[in-house]
Short mmCIF file of C-alpha atoms in Angstrom, two decimals:
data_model
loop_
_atom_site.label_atom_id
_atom_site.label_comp_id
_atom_site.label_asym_id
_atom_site.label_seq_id
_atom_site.Cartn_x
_atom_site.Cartn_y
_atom_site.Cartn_z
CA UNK A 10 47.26 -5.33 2.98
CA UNK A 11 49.40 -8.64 1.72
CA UNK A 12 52.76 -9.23 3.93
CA UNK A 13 54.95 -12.45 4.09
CA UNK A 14 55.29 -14.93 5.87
CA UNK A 15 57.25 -18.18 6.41
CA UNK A 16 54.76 -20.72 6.48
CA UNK A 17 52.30 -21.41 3.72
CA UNK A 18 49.26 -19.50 4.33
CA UNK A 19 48.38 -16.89 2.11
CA UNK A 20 47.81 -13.59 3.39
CA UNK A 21 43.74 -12.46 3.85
CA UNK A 22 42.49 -10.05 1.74
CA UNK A 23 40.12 -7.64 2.33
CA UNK A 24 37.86 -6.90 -0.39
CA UNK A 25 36.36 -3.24 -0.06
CA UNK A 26 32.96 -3.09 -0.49
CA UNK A 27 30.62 -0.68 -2.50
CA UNK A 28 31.48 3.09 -2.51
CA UNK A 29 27.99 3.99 -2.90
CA UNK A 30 25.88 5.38 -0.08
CA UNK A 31 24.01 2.12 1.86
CA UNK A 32 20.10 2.49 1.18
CA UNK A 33 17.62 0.35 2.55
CA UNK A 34 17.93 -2.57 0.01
CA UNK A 35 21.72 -2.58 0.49
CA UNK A 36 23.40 -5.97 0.72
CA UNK A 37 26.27 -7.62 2.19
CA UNK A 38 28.34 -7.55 -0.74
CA UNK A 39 28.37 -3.82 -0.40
CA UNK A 40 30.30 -4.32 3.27
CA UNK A 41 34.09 -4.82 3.59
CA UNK A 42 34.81 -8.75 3.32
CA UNK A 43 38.31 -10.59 4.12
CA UNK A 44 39.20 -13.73 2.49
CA UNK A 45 41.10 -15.46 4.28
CA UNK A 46 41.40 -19.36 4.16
CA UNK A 47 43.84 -21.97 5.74
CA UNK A 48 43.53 -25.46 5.10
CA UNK A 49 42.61 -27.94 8.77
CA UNK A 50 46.21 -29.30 8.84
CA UNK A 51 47.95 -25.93 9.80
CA UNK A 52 48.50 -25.64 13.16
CA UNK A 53 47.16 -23.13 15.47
CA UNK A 54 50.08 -21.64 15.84
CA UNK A 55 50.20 -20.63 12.17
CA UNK A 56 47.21 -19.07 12.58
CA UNK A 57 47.57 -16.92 15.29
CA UNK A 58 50.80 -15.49 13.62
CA UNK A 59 48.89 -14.54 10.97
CA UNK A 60 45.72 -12.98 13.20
CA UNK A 61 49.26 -10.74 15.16
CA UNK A 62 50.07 -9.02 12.19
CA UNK A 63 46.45 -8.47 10.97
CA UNK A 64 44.37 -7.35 14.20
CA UNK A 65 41.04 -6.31 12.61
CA UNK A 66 41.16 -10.01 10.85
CA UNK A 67 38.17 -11.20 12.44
CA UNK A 68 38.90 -14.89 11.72
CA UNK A 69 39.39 -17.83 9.40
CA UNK A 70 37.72 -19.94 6.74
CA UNK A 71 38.39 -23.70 7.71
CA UNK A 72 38.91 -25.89 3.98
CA UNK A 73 39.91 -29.48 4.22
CA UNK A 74 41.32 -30.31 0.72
CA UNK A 75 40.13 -27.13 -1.01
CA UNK A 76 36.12 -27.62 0.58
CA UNK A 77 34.55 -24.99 2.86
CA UNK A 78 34.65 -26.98 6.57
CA UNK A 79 33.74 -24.26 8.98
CA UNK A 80 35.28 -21.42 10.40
CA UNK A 81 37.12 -20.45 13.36
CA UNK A 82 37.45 -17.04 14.86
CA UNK A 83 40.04 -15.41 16.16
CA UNK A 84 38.33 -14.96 19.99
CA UNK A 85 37.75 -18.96 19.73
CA UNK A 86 41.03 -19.59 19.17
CA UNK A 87 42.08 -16.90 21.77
CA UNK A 88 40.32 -18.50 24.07
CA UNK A 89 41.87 -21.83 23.71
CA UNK A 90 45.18 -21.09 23.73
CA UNK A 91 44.54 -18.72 27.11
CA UNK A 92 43.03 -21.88 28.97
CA UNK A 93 45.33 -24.30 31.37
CA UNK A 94 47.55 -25.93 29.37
CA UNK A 95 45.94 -24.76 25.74
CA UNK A 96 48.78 -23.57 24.78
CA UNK A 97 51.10 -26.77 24.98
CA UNK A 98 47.65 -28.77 23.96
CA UNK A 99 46.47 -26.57 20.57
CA UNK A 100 49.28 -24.37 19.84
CA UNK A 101 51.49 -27.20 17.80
CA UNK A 102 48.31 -29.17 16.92
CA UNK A 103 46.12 -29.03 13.59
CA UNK A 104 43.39 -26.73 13.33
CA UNK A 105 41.17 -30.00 12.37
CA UNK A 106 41.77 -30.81 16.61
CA UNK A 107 40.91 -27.43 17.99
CA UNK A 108 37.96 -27.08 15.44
CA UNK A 109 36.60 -30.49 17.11
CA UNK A 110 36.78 -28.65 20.35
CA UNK A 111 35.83 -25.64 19.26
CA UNK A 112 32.59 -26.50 17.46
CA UNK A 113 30.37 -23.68 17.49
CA UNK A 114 26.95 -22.74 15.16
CA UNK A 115 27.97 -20.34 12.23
CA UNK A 116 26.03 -18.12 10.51
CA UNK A 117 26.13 -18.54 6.92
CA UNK A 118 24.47 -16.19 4.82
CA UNK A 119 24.55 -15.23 1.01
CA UNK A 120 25.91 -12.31 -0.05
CA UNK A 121 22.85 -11.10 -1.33
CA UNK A 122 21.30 -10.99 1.58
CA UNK A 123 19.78 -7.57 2.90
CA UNK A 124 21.95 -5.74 5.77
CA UNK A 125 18.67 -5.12 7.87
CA UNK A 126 18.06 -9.20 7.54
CA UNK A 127 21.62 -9.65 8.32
CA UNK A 128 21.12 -7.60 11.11
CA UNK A 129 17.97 -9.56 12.29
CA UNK A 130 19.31 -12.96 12.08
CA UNK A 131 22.48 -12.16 14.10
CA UNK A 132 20.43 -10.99 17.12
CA UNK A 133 18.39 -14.51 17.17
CA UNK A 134 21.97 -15.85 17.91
CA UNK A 135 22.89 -16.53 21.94
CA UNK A 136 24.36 -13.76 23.35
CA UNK A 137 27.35 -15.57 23.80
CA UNK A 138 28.16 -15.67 20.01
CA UNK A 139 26.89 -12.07 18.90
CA UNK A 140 30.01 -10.70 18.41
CA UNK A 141 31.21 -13.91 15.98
CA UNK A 142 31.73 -12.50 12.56
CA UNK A 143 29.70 -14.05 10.28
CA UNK A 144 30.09 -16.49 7.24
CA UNK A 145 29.09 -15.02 3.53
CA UNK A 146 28.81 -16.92 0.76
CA UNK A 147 29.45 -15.84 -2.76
CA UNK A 148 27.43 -16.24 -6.03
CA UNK A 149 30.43 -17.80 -7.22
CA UNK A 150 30.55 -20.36 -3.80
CA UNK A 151 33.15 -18.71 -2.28
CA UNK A 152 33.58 -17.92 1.70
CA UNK A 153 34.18 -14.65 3.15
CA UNK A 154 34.22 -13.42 6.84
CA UNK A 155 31.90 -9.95 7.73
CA UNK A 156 33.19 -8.40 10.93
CA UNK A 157 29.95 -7.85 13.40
CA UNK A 158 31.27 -3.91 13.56
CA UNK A 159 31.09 -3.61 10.10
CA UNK A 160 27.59 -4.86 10.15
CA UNK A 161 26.71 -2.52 12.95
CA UNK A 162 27.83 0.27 11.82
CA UNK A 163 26.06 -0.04 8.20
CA UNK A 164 23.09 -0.84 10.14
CA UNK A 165 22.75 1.90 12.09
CA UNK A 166 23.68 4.05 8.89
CA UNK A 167 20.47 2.78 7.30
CA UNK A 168 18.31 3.07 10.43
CA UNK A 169 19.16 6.58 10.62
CA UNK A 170 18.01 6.45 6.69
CA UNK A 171 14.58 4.38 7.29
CA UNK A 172 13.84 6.73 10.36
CA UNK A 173 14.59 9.80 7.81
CA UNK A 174 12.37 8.47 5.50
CA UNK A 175 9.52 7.12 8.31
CA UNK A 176 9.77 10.97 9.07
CA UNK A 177 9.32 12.42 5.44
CA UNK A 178 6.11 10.01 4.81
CA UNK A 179 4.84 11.35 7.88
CA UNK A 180 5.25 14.97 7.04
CA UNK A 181 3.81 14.25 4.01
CA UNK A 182 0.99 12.45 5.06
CA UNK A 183 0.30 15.68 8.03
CA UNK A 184 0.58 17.76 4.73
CA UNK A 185 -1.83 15.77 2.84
CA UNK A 186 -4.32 15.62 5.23
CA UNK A 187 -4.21 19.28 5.64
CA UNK A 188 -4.69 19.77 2.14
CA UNK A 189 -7.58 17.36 2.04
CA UNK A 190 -8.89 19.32 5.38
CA UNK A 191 -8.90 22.36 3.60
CA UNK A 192 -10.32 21.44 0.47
CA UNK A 193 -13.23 19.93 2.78
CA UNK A 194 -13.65 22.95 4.17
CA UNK A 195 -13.88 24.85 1.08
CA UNK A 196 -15.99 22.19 -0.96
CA UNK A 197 -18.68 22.32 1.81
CA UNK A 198 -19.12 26.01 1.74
CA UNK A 199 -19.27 26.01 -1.58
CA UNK A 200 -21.88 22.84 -1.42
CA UNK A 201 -24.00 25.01 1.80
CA UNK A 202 -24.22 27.92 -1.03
CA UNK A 203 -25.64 25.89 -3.76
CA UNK A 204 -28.44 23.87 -1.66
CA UNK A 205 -29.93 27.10 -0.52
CA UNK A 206 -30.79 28.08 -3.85
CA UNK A 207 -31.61 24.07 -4.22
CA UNK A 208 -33.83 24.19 -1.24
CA UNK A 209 -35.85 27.23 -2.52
CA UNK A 210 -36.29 25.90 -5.81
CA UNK A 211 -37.45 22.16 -4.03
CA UNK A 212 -39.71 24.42 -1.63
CA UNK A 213 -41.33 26.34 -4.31
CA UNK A 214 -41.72 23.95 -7.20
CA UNK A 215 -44.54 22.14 -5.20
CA UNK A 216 -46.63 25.49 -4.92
CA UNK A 217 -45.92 26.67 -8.62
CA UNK A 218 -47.07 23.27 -9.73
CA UNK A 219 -50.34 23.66 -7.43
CA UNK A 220 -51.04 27.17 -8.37
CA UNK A 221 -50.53 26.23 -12.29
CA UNK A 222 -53.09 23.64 -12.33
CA UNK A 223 -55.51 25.65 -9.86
CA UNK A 224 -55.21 28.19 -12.83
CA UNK A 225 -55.57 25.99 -15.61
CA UNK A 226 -59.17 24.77 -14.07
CA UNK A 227 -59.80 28.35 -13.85
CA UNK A 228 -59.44 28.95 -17.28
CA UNK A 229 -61.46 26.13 -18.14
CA UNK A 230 -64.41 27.01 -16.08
CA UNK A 231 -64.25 30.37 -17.71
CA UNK A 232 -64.15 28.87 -21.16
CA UNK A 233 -67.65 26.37 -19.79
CA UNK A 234 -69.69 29.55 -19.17
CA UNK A 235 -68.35 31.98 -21.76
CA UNK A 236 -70.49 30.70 -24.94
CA UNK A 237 -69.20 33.62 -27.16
CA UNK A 238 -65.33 34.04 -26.38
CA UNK A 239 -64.00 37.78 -27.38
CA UNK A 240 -61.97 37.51 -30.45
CA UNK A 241 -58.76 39.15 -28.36
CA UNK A 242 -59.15 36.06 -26.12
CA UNK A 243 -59.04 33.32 -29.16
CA UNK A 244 -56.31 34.87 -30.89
CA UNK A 245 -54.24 35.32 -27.76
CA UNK A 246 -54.50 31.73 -26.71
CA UNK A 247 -53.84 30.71 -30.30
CA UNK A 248 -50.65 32.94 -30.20
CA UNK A 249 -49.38 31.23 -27.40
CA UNK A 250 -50.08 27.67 -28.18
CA UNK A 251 -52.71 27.44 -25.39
CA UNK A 252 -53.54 23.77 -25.94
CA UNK A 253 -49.49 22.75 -26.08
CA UNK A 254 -49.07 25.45 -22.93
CA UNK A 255 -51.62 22.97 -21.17
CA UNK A 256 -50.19 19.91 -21.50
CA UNK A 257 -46.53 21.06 -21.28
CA UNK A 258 -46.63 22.71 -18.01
CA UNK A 259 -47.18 19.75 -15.98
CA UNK A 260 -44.04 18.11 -17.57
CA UNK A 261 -42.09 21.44 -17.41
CA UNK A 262 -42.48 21.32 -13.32
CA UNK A 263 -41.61 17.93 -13.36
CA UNK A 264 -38.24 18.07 -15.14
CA UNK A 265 -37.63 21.21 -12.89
CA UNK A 266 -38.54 19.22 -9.60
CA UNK A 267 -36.12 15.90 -11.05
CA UNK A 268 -33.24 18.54 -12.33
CA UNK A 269 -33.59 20.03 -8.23
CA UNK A 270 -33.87 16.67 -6.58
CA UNK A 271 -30.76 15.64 -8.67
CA UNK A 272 -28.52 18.30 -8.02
CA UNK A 273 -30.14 18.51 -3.98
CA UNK A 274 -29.01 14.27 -3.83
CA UNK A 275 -25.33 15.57 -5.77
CA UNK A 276 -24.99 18.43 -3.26
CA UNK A 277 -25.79 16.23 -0.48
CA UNK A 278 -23.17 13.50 -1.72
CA UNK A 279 -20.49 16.49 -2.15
CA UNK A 280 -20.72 17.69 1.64
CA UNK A 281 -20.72 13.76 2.89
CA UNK A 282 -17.78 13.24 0.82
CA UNK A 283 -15.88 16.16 1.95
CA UNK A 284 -16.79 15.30 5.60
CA UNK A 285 -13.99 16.85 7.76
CA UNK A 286 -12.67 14.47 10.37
CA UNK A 287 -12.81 14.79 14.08
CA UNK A 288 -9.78 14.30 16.40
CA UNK A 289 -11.54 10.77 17.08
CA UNK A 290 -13.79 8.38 14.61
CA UNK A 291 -17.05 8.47 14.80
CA UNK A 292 -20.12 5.64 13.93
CA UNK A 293 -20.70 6.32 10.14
CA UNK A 294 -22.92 4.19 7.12
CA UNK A 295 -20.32 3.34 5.00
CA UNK A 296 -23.42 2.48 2.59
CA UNK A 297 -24.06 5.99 2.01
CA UNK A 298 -20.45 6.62 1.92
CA UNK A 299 -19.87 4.63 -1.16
CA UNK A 300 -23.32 5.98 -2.85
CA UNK A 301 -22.00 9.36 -2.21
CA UNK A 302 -18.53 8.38 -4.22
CA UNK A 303 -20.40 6.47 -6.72
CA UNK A 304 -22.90 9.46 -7.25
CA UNK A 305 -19.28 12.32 -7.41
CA UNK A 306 -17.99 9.41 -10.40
CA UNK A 307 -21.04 9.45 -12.21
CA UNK A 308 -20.05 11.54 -14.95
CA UNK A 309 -17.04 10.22 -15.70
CA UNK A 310 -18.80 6.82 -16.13
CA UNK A 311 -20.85 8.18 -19.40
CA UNK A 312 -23.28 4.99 -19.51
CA UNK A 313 -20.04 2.70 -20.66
CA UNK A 314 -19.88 1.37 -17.41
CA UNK A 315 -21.96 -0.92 -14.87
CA UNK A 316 -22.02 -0.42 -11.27
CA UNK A 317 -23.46 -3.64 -9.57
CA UNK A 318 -24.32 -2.97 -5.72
CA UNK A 319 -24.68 -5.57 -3.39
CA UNK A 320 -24.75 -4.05 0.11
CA UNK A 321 -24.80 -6.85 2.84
CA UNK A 322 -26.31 -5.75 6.38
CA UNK A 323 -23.46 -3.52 7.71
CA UNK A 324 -23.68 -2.36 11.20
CA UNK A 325 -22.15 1.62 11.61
CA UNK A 326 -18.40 1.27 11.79
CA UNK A 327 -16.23 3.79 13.65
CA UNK A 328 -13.53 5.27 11.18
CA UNK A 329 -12.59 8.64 9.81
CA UNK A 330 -15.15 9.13 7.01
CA UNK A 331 -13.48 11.75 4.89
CA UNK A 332 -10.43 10.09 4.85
CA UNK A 333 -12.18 6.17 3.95
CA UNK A 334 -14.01 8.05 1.44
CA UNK A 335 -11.15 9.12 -0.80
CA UNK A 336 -9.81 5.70 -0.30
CA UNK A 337 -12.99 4.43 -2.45
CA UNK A 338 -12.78 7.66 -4.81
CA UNK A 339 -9.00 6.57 -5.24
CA UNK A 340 -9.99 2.31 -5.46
CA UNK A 341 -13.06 3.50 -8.34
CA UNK A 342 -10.93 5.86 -10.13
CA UNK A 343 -8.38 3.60 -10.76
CA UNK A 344 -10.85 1.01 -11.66
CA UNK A 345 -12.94 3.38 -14.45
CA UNK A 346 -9.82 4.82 -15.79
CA UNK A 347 -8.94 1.05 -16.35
CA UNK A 348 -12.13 0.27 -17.80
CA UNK A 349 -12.65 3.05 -20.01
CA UNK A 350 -9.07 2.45 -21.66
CA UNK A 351 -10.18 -0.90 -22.28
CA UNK A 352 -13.78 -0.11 -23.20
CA UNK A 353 -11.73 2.42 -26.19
CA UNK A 354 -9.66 -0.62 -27.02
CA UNK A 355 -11.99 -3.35 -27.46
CA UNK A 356 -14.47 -0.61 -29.24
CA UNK A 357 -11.54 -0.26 -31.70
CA UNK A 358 -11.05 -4.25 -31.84
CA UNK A 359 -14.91 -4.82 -32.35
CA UNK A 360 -15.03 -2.52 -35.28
CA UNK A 361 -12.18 -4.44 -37.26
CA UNK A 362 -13.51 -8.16 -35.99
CA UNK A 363 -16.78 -7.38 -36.01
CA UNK A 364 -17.16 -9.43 -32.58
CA UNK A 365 -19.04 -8.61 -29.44
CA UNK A 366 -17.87 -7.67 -26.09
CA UNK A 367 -18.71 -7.78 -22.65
CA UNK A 368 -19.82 -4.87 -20.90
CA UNK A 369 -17.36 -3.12 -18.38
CA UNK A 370 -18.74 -3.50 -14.72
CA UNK A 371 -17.51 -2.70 -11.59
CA UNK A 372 -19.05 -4.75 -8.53
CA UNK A 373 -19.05 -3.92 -4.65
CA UNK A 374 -19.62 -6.22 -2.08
CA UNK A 375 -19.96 -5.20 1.40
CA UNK A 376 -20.38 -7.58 4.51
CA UNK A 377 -19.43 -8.95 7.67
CA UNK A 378 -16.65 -11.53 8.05
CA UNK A 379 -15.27 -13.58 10.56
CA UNK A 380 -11.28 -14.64 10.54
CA UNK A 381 -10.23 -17.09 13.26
CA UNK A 382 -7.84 -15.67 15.92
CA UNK A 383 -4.32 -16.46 16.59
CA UNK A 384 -4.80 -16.86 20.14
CA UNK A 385 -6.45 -20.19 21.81
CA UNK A 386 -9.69 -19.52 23.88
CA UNK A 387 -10.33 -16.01 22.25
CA UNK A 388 -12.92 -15.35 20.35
CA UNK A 389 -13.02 -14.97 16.35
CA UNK A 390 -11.89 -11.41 14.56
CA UNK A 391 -14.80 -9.36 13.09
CA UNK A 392 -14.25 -7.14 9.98
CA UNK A 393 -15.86 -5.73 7.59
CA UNK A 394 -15.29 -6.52 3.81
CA UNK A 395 -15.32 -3.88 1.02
CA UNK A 396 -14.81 -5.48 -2.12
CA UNK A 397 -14.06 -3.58 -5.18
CA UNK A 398 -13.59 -5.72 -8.56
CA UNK A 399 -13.73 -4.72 -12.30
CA UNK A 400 -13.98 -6.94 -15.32
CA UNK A 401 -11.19 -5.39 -17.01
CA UNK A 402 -7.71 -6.72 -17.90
CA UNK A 403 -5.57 -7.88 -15.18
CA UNK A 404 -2.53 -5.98 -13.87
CA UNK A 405 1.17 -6.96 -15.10
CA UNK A 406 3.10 -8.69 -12.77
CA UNK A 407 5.72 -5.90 -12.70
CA UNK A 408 2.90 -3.35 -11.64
CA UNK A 409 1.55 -5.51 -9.11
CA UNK A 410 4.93 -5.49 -7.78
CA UNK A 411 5.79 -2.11 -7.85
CA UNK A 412 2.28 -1.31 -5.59
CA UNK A 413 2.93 -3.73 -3.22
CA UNK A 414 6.73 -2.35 -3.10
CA UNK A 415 4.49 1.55 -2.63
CA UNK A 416 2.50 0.07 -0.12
CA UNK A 417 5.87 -0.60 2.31
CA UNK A 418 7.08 2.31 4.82
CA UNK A 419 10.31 1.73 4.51
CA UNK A 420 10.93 2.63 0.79
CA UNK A 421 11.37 5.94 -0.11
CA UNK A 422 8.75 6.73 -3.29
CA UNK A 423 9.44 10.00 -5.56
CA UNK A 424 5.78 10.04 -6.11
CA UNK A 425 3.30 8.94 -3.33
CA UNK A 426 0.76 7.29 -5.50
CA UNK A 427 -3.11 7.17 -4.74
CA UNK A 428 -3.26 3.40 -3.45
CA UNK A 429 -0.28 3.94 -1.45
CA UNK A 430 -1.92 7.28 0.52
CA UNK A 431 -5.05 4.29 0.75
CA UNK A 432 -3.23 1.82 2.20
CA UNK A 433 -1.76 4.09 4.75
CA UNK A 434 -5.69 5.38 5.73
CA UNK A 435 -6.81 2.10 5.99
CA UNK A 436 -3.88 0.24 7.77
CA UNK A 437 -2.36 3.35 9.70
CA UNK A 438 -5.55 5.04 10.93
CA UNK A 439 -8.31 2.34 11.02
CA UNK A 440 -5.60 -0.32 11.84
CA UNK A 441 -7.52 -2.37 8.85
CA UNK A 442 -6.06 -4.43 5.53
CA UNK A 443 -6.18 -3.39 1.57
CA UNK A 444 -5.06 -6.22 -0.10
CA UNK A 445 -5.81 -6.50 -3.88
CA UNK A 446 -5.92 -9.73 -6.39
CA UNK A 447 -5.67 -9.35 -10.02
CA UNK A 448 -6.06 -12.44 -12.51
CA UNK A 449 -5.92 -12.52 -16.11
CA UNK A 450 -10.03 -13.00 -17.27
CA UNK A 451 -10.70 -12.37 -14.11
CA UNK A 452 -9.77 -8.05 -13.78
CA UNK A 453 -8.95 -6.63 -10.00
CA UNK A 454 -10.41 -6.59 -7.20
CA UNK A 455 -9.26 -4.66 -3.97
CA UNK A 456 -10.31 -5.74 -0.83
CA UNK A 457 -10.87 -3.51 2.29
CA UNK A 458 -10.65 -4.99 5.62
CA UNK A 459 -11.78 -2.70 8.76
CA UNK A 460 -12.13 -4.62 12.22
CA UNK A 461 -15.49 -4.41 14.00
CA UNK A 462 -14.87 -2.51 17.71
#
């Protein structure tokens, strides 16, 4: 694309951008760019030579002694040679006197600078200068010219890509909550099954414990008024350890009525947990939400690990409660695998130093909060706050970053992690916040914001 010509402007160049496919994070240094600069004292006739044999040249970088001065495009100077007169008044004249005329704001950006931002600050511009290409800027300081159809057409390329990819997580997420629908709907059959047997065992143990003692007295009356017990009696009730029998019943039935209360409260906590959501939300304790998760996690916590409770006075919040309560079984998880890892590793630290350490814990902290509101005369935002925080080690600032980069909707993830499925419940379908804080001796903390209706 060089040709000559008889004054001393150099010919533009256009510099071809990537040949990758545009994504999302694509920049303007992936876009065509000319480069094309005259200095102020050429005259306009110069220049519009140049923009007749190069029609797609959008316009020209402005120096004045080798410095970046502006930049004039080819409609501008179109425009001024078209007027009355602007043809014997600019066409022989320096650019430096149709510049002062032509004056206009440019948009300068770097060429690092997203496509999608691109695209956003050219539509603040007056309508009047929308079609002006626009001014990039090199790492290395020098000054390019983007054509505005360039720029469209890349952006529309990637909207097609971030409405692809909007459609995908949505697909996903319909599959996902199918799956989690159906595993609801299997869990709580299974769960009805095992609290009948539960229930008959927590009906009858009350009786059998009556009846056994009622029996026992019987005995013992027997054993008042018979002065001369048959031999067959004595040695039966010394072959079964009558005298440990007696005293061992009574604790027998009550490990049988704790083992059937626990696994009634478990059972209970299984079938709230795998609630299956209605079309709408519905009022629900989010206290007994989060015993119910804490109660399913119980196992895994194998008396390494505190849970500190401090419930505030919640009033019942309308949400989807299957849905918010695999948001706190994803939130703990991550928090116990965490501390267990780190419980191993200071275990392992402890037995070479020979030096205490503190106990892992995991706190919630549940009340009501006010935030101010954006709008004047309205009254204050009411949410309610689910805190989450563990006293392990903090997060890296590279894995902070890559969950806040999971938690956006326009990036497409190979994997759709755990927190980023729980930001989507919490901000998507309860229209709520999940933000998260991690400092080093101070572990994480995740904090769930739903608004009060």
């Amino acid at each position: 694309m060089q040709q000559e010509f008889s004054s001393q402007i150099s010919p533009p160049l256009l510099i071809e951008g990537s040949n990758d496919d545009l994504g999302l994070e694509s920049k303007l240094l992936e876009l065509p760019l000319y480069e094309f600069s005259v200095e102020m004292n050429f005259t306009g006739k110069e220049v519009a030579e140049v923009f007749e044999k190069y029609p797609l040249l959008p316009g020209a970088i402005l120096l004045n002694k080798g410095k970046y001065a502006g930049m004039i495009s080819r409609r501008q100077l179109l425009e001024f040679l078209i007027r009355p007169f602007g043809k014997d008044l600019f066409f022989h004249q320096p650019l430096s006197t149709l510049y002062s005329y032509a004056r206009t704001p440019i948009l300068e950006l770097a060429d690092t600078t997203s496509i999608l931002c691109a695209m956003q600050f050219t539509l603040r511009r007056s309508p009047e200068f929308l079609s002006e290409p626009i001014v990039v800027k090199t790492t290395s300081d020098q000054y390019r010219l983007l054509d505005m159809q360039e720029l469209n057409i890349a952006s529309w390329q990637i909207r097609g890509i971030e409405t692809q990819v909007r459609y995908e997580r949505s697909q996903a997420q319909i599959i996902q909550n199918d799956k989690m629908a159906s595993l609801g709907r299997l869990v709580d059959g299974v769960a009805h099954e095992i609290l009948d047997p539960v229930n008959f065992i927590w009906g009858n143990v009350t009786h059998v414990s009556n009846y056994s003692k009622d029996l026992i007295k019987l005995i013992e009356i027997y054993d008042h008024n018979t002065p001369n017990t048959p031999d067959d009696v004595l040695y039966l009730k010394q072959d079964i350890e009558f005298d440990f029998l007696e005293s061992d019943l009574s604790q027998a039935l009550a490990s049988i009525r704790t083992g059937a209360e626990r696994l009634k409260k478990l059972v209970t906590g299984l079938q709230n947990f795998c609630h299956i959501d209605a079309i709408y939300p519905k009022p629900v304790d989010l206290h007994a939400n989060l015993d119910s998760t804490i109660l399913l996690i119980g196992s895994r916590l194998k008396g390494e690990i505190n849970i500190i409770k401090k419930f505030g006075h919640l009033p019942p919040v309308y949400c989807f409660s299957g849905q918010l309560n695999q948001v706190f079984m994803n939130i703990l998880s991550r928090a116990v695998d965490t501390l267990l890892d780190e419980a191993v590793r200071q275990q392992f630290e402890t037995e070479l130093s020979e030096e205490s350490s503190h106990k892992p814990t995991i706190e919630i902290i549940t009340k009501v909060i006010s935030q101010p509101s954006n709008v004047p005369g309205s009254l204050d935002f009411r949410w309610v706050s689910i805190c989450i925080a563990d006293n392990g080690p903090a997060m890296s600032y590279e894995l902070q970053q890559q969950i806040k980069a999971s938690f956006s909707v326009d990036k497409k993830a190979d994997k759709e992690t755990s927190l980023a499925v729980s930001y989507r419940i919490v901000t998507g379908r309860h229209g709520g916040k999940l933000n998260f804080f991690s400092q080093l001796n101070k572990g994480t903390e995740f904090e769930i914001l739903l608004p009060l209706v």
